[in-house]
Short mmCIF file of C-alpha atoms and ligand atoms in Angstrom, two decimals:
data_model
loop_
_atom_site.label_atom_id
_atom_site.label_comp_id
_atom_site.label_asym_id
_atom_site.label_seq_id
_atom_site.Cartn_x
_atom_site.Cartn_y
_atom_site.Cartn_z
CA UNK A 1 37.99 -268.18 -10.10
CA UNK A 2 39.52 -264.70 -10.46
CA UNK A 3 42.52 -264.69 -12.76
CA UNK A 4 45.65 -265.53 -10.74
CA UNK A 5 47.84 -262.48 -10.15
CA UNK A 6 51.34 -262.92 -11.59
CA UNK A 7 53.89 -260.91 -9.62
CA UNK A 8 56.93 -259.28 -11.19
CA UNK A 9 59.12 -261.85 -9.44
CA UNK A 10 57.15 -264.78 -10.87
CA UNK A 11 57.20 -263.19 -14.36
CA UNK A 12 60.99 -262.75 -14.19
CA UNK A 13 61.55 -266.27 -12.81
CA UNK A 14 59.45 -267.76 -15.61
CA UNK A 15 61.32 -265.64 -18.18
CA UNK A 16 64.58 -266.84 -16.59
CA UNK A 17 63.38 -270.44 -16.80
CA UNK A 18 62.44 -270.05 -20.46
CA UNK A 19 65.85 -271.03 -21.94
CA UNK A 20 67.74 -268.91 -19.41
CA UNK A 21 66.33 -265.76 -20.94
CA UNK A 22 67.13 -263.68 -17.88
CA UNK A 23 70.32 -264.57 -15.96
CA UNK A 24 69.77 -264.69 -12.21
CA UNK A 25 71.85 -261.57 -11.56
CA UNK A 26 69.79 -259.57 -14.07
CA UNK A 27 66.56 -260.79 -12.48
CA UNK A 28 67.88 -259.66 -9.09
CA UNK A 29 68.83 -256.27 -10.56
CA UNK A 30 65.35 -255.74 -12.02
CA UNK A 31 63.65 -256.71 -8.75
CA UNK A 32 65.86 -254.26 -6.84
CA UNK A 33 65.07 -251.46 -9.31
CA UNK A 34 61.35 -252.23 -8.94
CA UNK A 35 61.62 -252.05 -5.14
CA UNK A 36 63.44 -248.71 -5.43
CA UNK A 37 60.63 -247.42 -7.68
CA UNK A 38 58.10 -248.40 -5.01
CA UNK A 39 60.01 -246.27 -2.50
CA UNK A 40 60.21 -243.37 -4.95
CA UNK A 41 56.46 -243.68 -5.54
CA UNK A 42 55.86 -243.39 -1.78
CA UNK A 43 58.02 -240.24 -1.63
CA UNK A 44 56.30 -238.71 -4.69
CA UNK A 45 52.85 -239.46 -3.25
CA UNK A 46 53.65 -237.51 -0.05
CA UNK A 47 53.51 -234.20 -1.92
CA UNK A 48 53.03 -231.26 0.42
CA UNK A 49 52.66 -233.65 3.36
CA UNK A 50 56.34 -234.47 3.21
CA UNK A 51 59.35 -232.22 2.79
CA UNK A 52 59.75 -233.40 -0.80
CA UNK A 53 58.47 -230.61 -3.05
CA UNK A 54 60.21 -227.56 -4.43
CA UNK A 55 63.75 -226.82 -5.50
CA UNK A 56 66.85 -228.34 -3.93
CA UNK A 57 68.68 -225.03 -4.64
CA UNK A 58 71.28 -226.93 -6.72
CA UNK A 59 71.95 -227.67 -10.40
CA UNK A 60 72.67 -230.97 -12.15
CA UNK A 61 75.24 -231.69 -14.84
CA UNK A 62 72.74 -230.46 -17.40
CA UNK A 63 72.67 -227.05 -15.71
CA UNK A 64 69.06 -227.64 -14.67
CA UNK A 65 67.76 -226.68 -11.23
CA UNK A 66 67.29 -229.87 -9.24
CA UNK A 67 64.05 -230.56 -7.42
CA UNK A 68 64.25 -232.14 -3.97
CA UNK A 69 62.58 -235.26 -5.39
CA UNK A 70 65.22 -235.51 -8.15
CA UNK A 71 67.86 -235.93 -5.45
CA UNK A 72 65.71 -238.21 -3.26
CA UNK A 73 64.98 -240.51 -6.22
CA UNK A 74 68.65 -240.59 -7.19
CA UNK A 75 69.70 -241.50 -3.64
CA UNK A 76 67.04 -244.22 -3.39
CA UNK A 77 68.29 -245.87 -6.60
CA UNK A 78 71.96 -245.67 -5.55
CA UNK A 79 71.34 -247.05 -2.03
CA UNK A 80 69.06 -249.83 -3.27
CA UNK A 81 71.47 -251.06 -5.96
CA UNK A 82 75.01 -250.57 -4.64
CA UNK A 83 75.24 -253.55 -2.22
CA UNK A 84 73.59 -256.40 -4.17
CA UNK A 85 76.62 -257.61 -6.10
CA UNK A 86 74.86 -257.39 -9.48
CA UNK A 87 76.27 -254.02 -10.58
CA UNK A 88 79.73 -252.67 -11.39
CA UNK A 89 78.61 -249.02 -11.61
CA UNK A 90 75.70 -246.65 -12.16
CA UNK A 91 75.15 -243.47 -14.20
CA UNK A 92 72.44 -240.90 -13.63
CA UNK A 93 71.15 -237.70 -15.16
CA UNK A 94 71.67 -236.19 -11.70
CA UNK A 95 75.37 -237.12 -11.38
CA UNK A 96 78.27 -235.61 -13.37
CA UNK A 97 80.26 -238.86 -13.52
CA UNK A 98 79.62 -242.56 -12.99
CA UNK A 99 79.11 -244.02 -9.52
CA UNK A 100 81.39 -247.06 -9.10
CA UNK A 101 80.13 -249.63 -6.59
CA UNK A 102 82.27 -249.10 -3.44
CA UNK A 103 84.97 -251.68 -2.67
CA UNK A 104 83.09 -252.75 0.49
CA UNK A 105 80.56 -254.42 -1.80
CA UNK A 106 81.05 -257.13 -4.48
CA UNK A 107 81.05 -255.83 -8.05
CA UNK A 108 78.77 -257.42 -10.64
CA UNK A 109 78.66 -257.58 -14.44
CA UNK A 110 75.91 -255.03 -15.14
CA UNK A 111 75.81 -251.27 -15.60
CA UNK A 112 72.65 -249.39 -14.60
CA UNK A 113 71.75 -246.00 -16.09
CA UNK A 114 68.76 -243.92 -15.07
CA UNK A 115 66.91 -240.67 -15.12
CA UNK A 116 65.71 -240.94 -11.53
CA UNK A 117 62.77 -238.61 -11.93
CA UNK A 118 61.89 -237.59 -15.48
CA UNK A 119 59.49 -234.70 -16.00
CA UNK A 120 60.37 -233.07 -12.69
CA UNK A 121 59.00 -229.70 -13.85
CA UNK A 122 55.63 -231.39 -13.23
CA UNK A 123 56.31 -232.45 -9.63
CA UNK A 124 54.97 -229.32 -7.93
CA UNK A 125 51.80 -229.28 -10.04
CA UNK A 126 50.85 -232.93 -9.41
CA UNK A 127 51.27 -234.16 -12.99
CA UNK A 128 52.59 -237.69 -13.67
CA UNK A 129 56.38 -238.18 -13.61
CA UNK A 130 58.57 -241.26 -13.68
CA UNK A 131 61.86 -243.11 -13.42
CA UNK A 132 63.54 -244.31 -16.65
CA UNK A 133 66.23 -247.02 -16.52
CA UNK A 134 68.55 -248.88 -18.89
CA UNK A 135 70.80 -251.89 -18.26
CA UNK A 136 74.02 -252.71 -20.12
CA UNK A 137 76.62 -255.42 -19.57
CA UNK A 138 80.04 -254.27 -18.46
CA UNK A 139 82.53 -254.98 -21.26
CA UNK A 140 84.85 -257.87 -20.39
CA UNK A 141 88.61 -258.02 -20.71
CA UNK A 142 89.72 -255.39 -18.24
CA UNK A 143 89.53 -255.00 -14.46
CA UNK A 144 87.48 -252.27 -12.85
CA UNK A 145 85.00 -250.02 -14.60
CA UNK A 146 85.26 -246.61 -16.23
CA UNK A 147 82.95 -244.18 -17.96
CA UNK A 148 83.98 -245.51 -21.39
CA UNK A 149 82.38 -248.86 -20.45
CA UNK A 150 78.99 -247.12 -20.53
CA UNK A 151 79.46 -245.75 -24.04
CA UNK A 152 77.59 -248.53 -25.85
CA UNK A 153 74.89 -248.19 -28.51
CA UNK A 154 71.31 -248.65 -27.30
CA UNK A 155 71.11 -251.89 -29.26
CA UNK A 156 73.41 -253.39 -26.61
CA UNK A 157 70.87 -252.94 -23.77
CA UNK A 158 69.89 -256.13 -21.93
CA UNK A 159 66.92 -254.56 -20.11
CA UNK A 160 65.08 -251.24 -20.21
CA UNK A 161 62.01 -249.79 -18.60
CA UNK A 162 60.31 -247.04 -16.69
CA UNK A 163 58.07 -246.61 -13.69
CA UNK A 164 55.37 -243.96 -14.02
CA UNK A 165 54.05 -242.30 -10.87
CA UNK A 166 50.54 -241.31 -11.89
CA UNK A 167 46.98 -242.31 -10.96
CA UNK A 168 48.54 -245.78 -10.85
CA UNK A 169 52.18 -246.63 -10.21
CA UNK A 170 53.08 -248.74 -13.24
CA UNK A 171 56.32 -250.47 -14.22
CA UNK A 172 56.86 -251.10 -17.94
CA UNK A 173 59.74 -253.39 -18.87
CA UNK A 174 61.47 -255.22 -21.70
CA UNK A 175 64.31 -257.76 -21.62
CA UNK A 176 64.15 -258.21 -25.39
CA UNK A 177 61.11 -260.47 -25.48
CA UNK A 178 58.30 -257.93 -25.88
CA UNK A 179 56.97 -255.31 -23.47
CA UNK A 180 55.16 -256.12 -20.22
CA UNK A 181 53.38 -253.82 -17.77
CA UNK A 182 53.05 -254.28 -14.00
CA UNK A 183 50.71 -252.26 -11.81
CA UNK A 184 51.59 -251.66 -8.15
CA UNK A 185 49.09 -253.45 -5.90
CA UNK A 186 49.43 -251.25 -2.83
CA UNK A 187 47.54 -253.71 -0.60
CA UNK A 188 50.04 -256.47 -1.44
CA UNK A 189 52.92 -254.00 -1.87
CA UNK A 190 53.96 -255.76 -5.09
CA UNK A 191 53.92 -255.16 -8.84
CA UNK A 192 51.37 -257.38 -10.61
CA UNK A 193 51.39 -258.24 -14.33
CA UNK A 194 48.54 -256.30 -15.97
CA UNK A 195 49.55 -256.26 -19.66
CA UNK A 196 52.04 -258.21 -21.77
CA UNK A 197 53.10 -258.21 -25.40
CA UNK A 198 52.10 -254.54 -25.68
CA UNK A 199 51.77 -253.44 -29.33
CA UNK A 200 51.81 -249.85 -30.65
CA UNK A 201 49.37 -249.32 -33.58
CA UNK A 202 51.33 -248.58 -36.76
CA UNK A 203 49.08 -245.59 -37.54
CA UNK A 204 47.86 -242.78 -35.30
CA UNK A 205 46.01 -239.48 -35.22
CA UNK A 206 47.87 -238.12 -32.20
CA UNK A 207 51.18 -236.27 -32.07
CA UNK A 208 53.18 -235.01 -29.09
CA UNK A 209 55.54 -232.07 -29.50
CA UNK A 210 56.16 -228.75 -27.71
CA UNK A 211 54.48 -226.44 -30.26
CA UNK A 212 55.99 -223.31 -28.68
CA UNK A 213 59.28 -224.26 -30.36
CA UNK A 214 57.77 -224.33 -33.88
CA UNK A 215 59.71 -221.33 -35.21
CA UNK A 216 62.97 -223.03 -34.23
CA UNK A 217 62.39 -226.38 -35.97
CA UNK A 218 64.15 -227.73 -39.05
CA UNK A 219 62.11 -227.79 -42.28
CA UNK A 220 61.29 -231.57 -42.29
CA UNK A 221 59.74 -231.42 -38.79
CA UNK A 222 57.85 -228.23 -39.66
CA UNK A 223 56.50 -229.89 -42.83
CA UNK A 224 55.39 -232.97 -40.87
CA UNK A 225 53.58 -230.97 -38.17
CA UNK A 226 52.07 -228.51 -40.68
CA UNK A 227 50.56 -231.50 -42.53
CA UNK A 228 49.14 -232.86 -39.27
CA UNK A 229 47.65 -229.42 -38.50
CA UNK A 230 46.14 -229.19 -42.01
CA UNK A 231 44.00 -232.17 -41.01
CA UNK A 232 41.39 -233.71 -43.30
CA UNK A 233 41.63 -230.81 -45.76
CA UNK A 234 45.39 -231.29 -46.07
CA UNK A 235 47.70 -233.93 -47.61
CA UNK A 236 47.15 -236.36 -44.73
CA UNK A 237 43.38 -236.47 -45.32
CA UNK A 238 42.66 -236.94 -41.60
CA UNK A 239 42.44 -234.76 -38.50
CA UNK A 240 45.07 -235.07 -35.77
CA UNK A 241 44.95 -234.49 -32.03
CA UNK A 242 47.85 -233.11 -29.98
CA UNK A 243 49.12 -233.94 -26.49
CA UNK A 244 52.19 -232.53 -24.68
CA UNK A 245 52.65 -233.40 -21.00
CA UNK A 246 56.31 -232.28 -20.81
CA UNK A 247 57.09 -235.57 -19.11
CA UNK A 248 58.63 -238.00 -21.61
CA UNK A 249 57.78 -241.01 -19.50
CA UNK A 250 54.09 -240.04 -19.51
CA UNK A 251 53.92 -239.13 -23.21
CA UNK A 252 55.67 -242.40 -24.12
CA UNK A 253 53.38 -244.41 -21.83
CA UNK A 254 50.34 -243.00 -23.64
CA UNK A 255 51.91 -244.02 -26.96
CA UNK A 256 52.52 -247.57 -25.71
CA UNK A 257 48.92 -247.74 -24.53
CA UNK A 258 47.14 -246.24 -27.59
CA UNK A 259 49.66 -245.23 -30.26
CA UNK A 260 50.95 -241.81 -31.27
CA UNK A 261 54.19 -240.09 -32.22
CA UNK A 262 56.47 -238.22 -29.81
CA UNK A 263 58.93 -235.65 -31.16
CA UNK A 264 61.60 -233.65 -29.41
CA UNK A 265 63.65 -232.60 -32.46
CA UNK A 266 66.82 -230.60 -32.83
CA UNK A 267 66.05 -226.90 -32.99
CA UNK A 268 68.02 -223.77 -33.61
CA UNK A 269 67.77 -222.39 -30.07
CA UNK A 270 71.00 -224.26 -29.25
CA UNK A 271 72.25 -225.36 -32.70
CA UNK A 272 75.37 -227.00 -31.24
CA UNK A 273 73.23 -229.51 -29.33
CA UNK A 274 71.73 -232.43 -31.33
CA UNK A 275 68.60 -232.23 -29.16
CA UNK A 276 67.30 -231.72 -25.62
CA UNK A 277 66.77 -235.31 -24.50
CA UNK A 278 69.61 -237.55 -23.29
CA UNK A 279 70.60 -240.54 -25.33
CA UNK A 280 71.85 -242.98 -22.70
CA UNK A 281 69.10 -242.88 -20.07
CA UNK A 282 66.08 -241.37 -21.83
CA UNK A 283 66.12 -242.00 -25.60
CA UNK A 284 67.79 -245.44 -25.60
CA UNK A 285 65.53 -247.17 -23.04
CA UNK A 286 62.39 -245.59 -24.50
CA UNK A 287 63.46 -246.44 -28.05
CA UNK A 288 64.01 -250.10 -27.18
CA UNK A 289 60.63 -250.33 -25.48
CA UNK A 290 58.97 -248.70 -28.51
CA UNK A 291 60.72 -251.05 -30.96
CA UNK A 292 59.88 -254.08 -28.81
CA UNK A 293 56.23 -252.95 -29.02
CA UNK A 294 56.37 -252.78 -32.84
CA UNK A 295 57.07 -249.05 -33.09
CA UNK A 296 60.04 -247.12 -34.45
CA UNK A 297 62.53 -244.61 -33.03
CA UNK A 298 64.92 -242.37 -35.00
CA UNK A 299 66.73 -239.08 -34.60
CA UNK A 300 65.27 -238.04 -37.95
CA UNK A 301 68.06 -239.71 -39.89
CA UNK A 302 69.06 -242.95 -38.20
CA UNK A 303 67.78 -245.54 -35.74
CA UNK A 304 68.41 -244.22 -32.23
CA UNK A 305 69.55 -247.63 -31.00
CA UNK A 306 72.37 -247.63 -33.59
CA UNK A 307 73.89 -244.34 -32.39
CA UNK A 308 77.38 -244.86 -30.95
CA UNK A 309 77.60 -242.48 -27.94
CA UNK A 310 80.61 -240.18 -27.61
CA UNK A 311 79.86 -239.04 -24.04
CA UNK A 312 77.75 -240.11 -21.10
CA UNK A 313 75.31 -237.18 -21.06
CA UNK A 314 75.04 -236.92 -24.84
CA UNK A 315 71.82 -235.43 -26.17
CA UNK A 316 69.82 -236.56 -29.19
CA UNK A 317 66.89 -235.55 -31.38
CA UNK A 318 63.99 -237.96 -30.76
CA UNK A 319 61.09 -239.08 -32.95
CA UNK A 320 59.42 -242.27 -31.75
CA UNK A 321 56.11 -244.14 -31.70
CA UNK A 322 53.72 -245.45 -34.36
CA UNK A 323 55.88 -246.96 -37.07
CA UNK A 324 54.21 -245.42 -40.14
CA UNK A 325 54.38 -241.90 -38.71
CA UNK A 326 58.02 -242.17 -37.64
CA UNK A 327 58.88 -243.59 -41.07
CA UNK A 328 57.15 -240.61 -42.69
CA UNK A 329 58.88 -237.87 -40.66
CA UNK A 330 62.23 -239.67 -41.08
CA UNK A 331 61.66 -239.86 -44.84
CA UNK A 332 61.07 -236.09 -44.88
CA UNK A 333 64.59 -235.68 -43.46
CA UNK A 334 66.17 -237.66 -46.24
CA UNK A 335 64.03 -237.44 -49.39
CA UNK A 336 65.09 -240.11 -51.90
P1 P6P B 1 59.99 -228.88 -22.56
C1 P6P B 1 61.50 -233.24 -18.87
O1 P6P B 1 62.29 -232.20 -18.37
C2 P6P B 1 62.04 -233.63 -20.23
O2 P6P B 1 63.36 -234.03 -20.11
C3 P6P B 1 61.17 -234.71 -20.84
O3 P6P B 1 60.63 -235.55 -19.88
C4 P6P B 1 60.09 -233.93 -21.58
O4 P6P B 1 59.57 -234.61 -22.70
C5 P6P B 1 60.84 -232.65 -22.00
O5 P6P B 1 61.95 -232.51 -21.11
C6 P6P B 1 59.95 -231.44 -21.91
O6 P6P B 1 60.69 -230.35 -22.43
O7 P6P B 1 61.01 -228.09 -23.34
O8 P6P B 1 58.70 -229.08 -23.30
O9 P6P B 1 59.78 -228.42 -21.13
#
């Protein structure tokens, strides 16, 4: 008999049953996010056949030109999540401030943060992109919700994941009990468990970094990459391969599937910024997934999940993936 397909709902119910690992409201939240990702996948897959490509002629809080699909994905996530009663508020890369659930709906105990469509520079050239999401609990002890309630270290997340819109539409998720992957079965219209307990190999021969920024890097990152480039004749004694898709969700997915190290370090192009990537809804969810899969994630000096955020759209330097490689590049930043 063919192996029984386990749906996302069944997986979450069984996790919930296992000593109440997932409270009912969190399970509902994750199912709603998954349904929203299915809708985003449909919009992404339209391409030129739908009025979804190209620029929206607007900028987001980061000062980046928004693609039409950035805005569509953001709206899909807001509309899907605002009425269910599981959320108090949402935060998005595409919105300057938090979105508080309107009074016409019940407010819940969770906070949802997301990059609705990461890697959007790839949309118009048909390269994989994705949605990244992070879930926190709203702090107790005061009525209502404000931006400060979101400013929690990544170690406080209760769920994190992404959905990658590529050759397959795949949802990757952790609730603190390992990393599971669900592939969208378009005939059934549901996500089906296809991998669980994903583990990142501790060693790798593959690094991901935007090499065009090399002259702007700090010395420890330059040393690490130079040693990789020196290959088997150099101090590492082995040859390395390089990948850079310019879509964090896709580069991280590859690392979860076969190992590797992803780096987007601080560089001197904008010395006042700690890095390009955002802490709350890119680095934190990806770092938790990587740690749950046996990998490591630092900003070169400290564990990303320990960073106490000062503002919602805070940026951070990111080095994550195969544990032994991240340990090495982190050690180069702080020689004993
Ligand atoms: P660059 C996409 O815009 C993103 O935020 C990440 O998904 C990706 O890793 C990075 O920026 C790519 O940046 O400077 O190489 O275009």
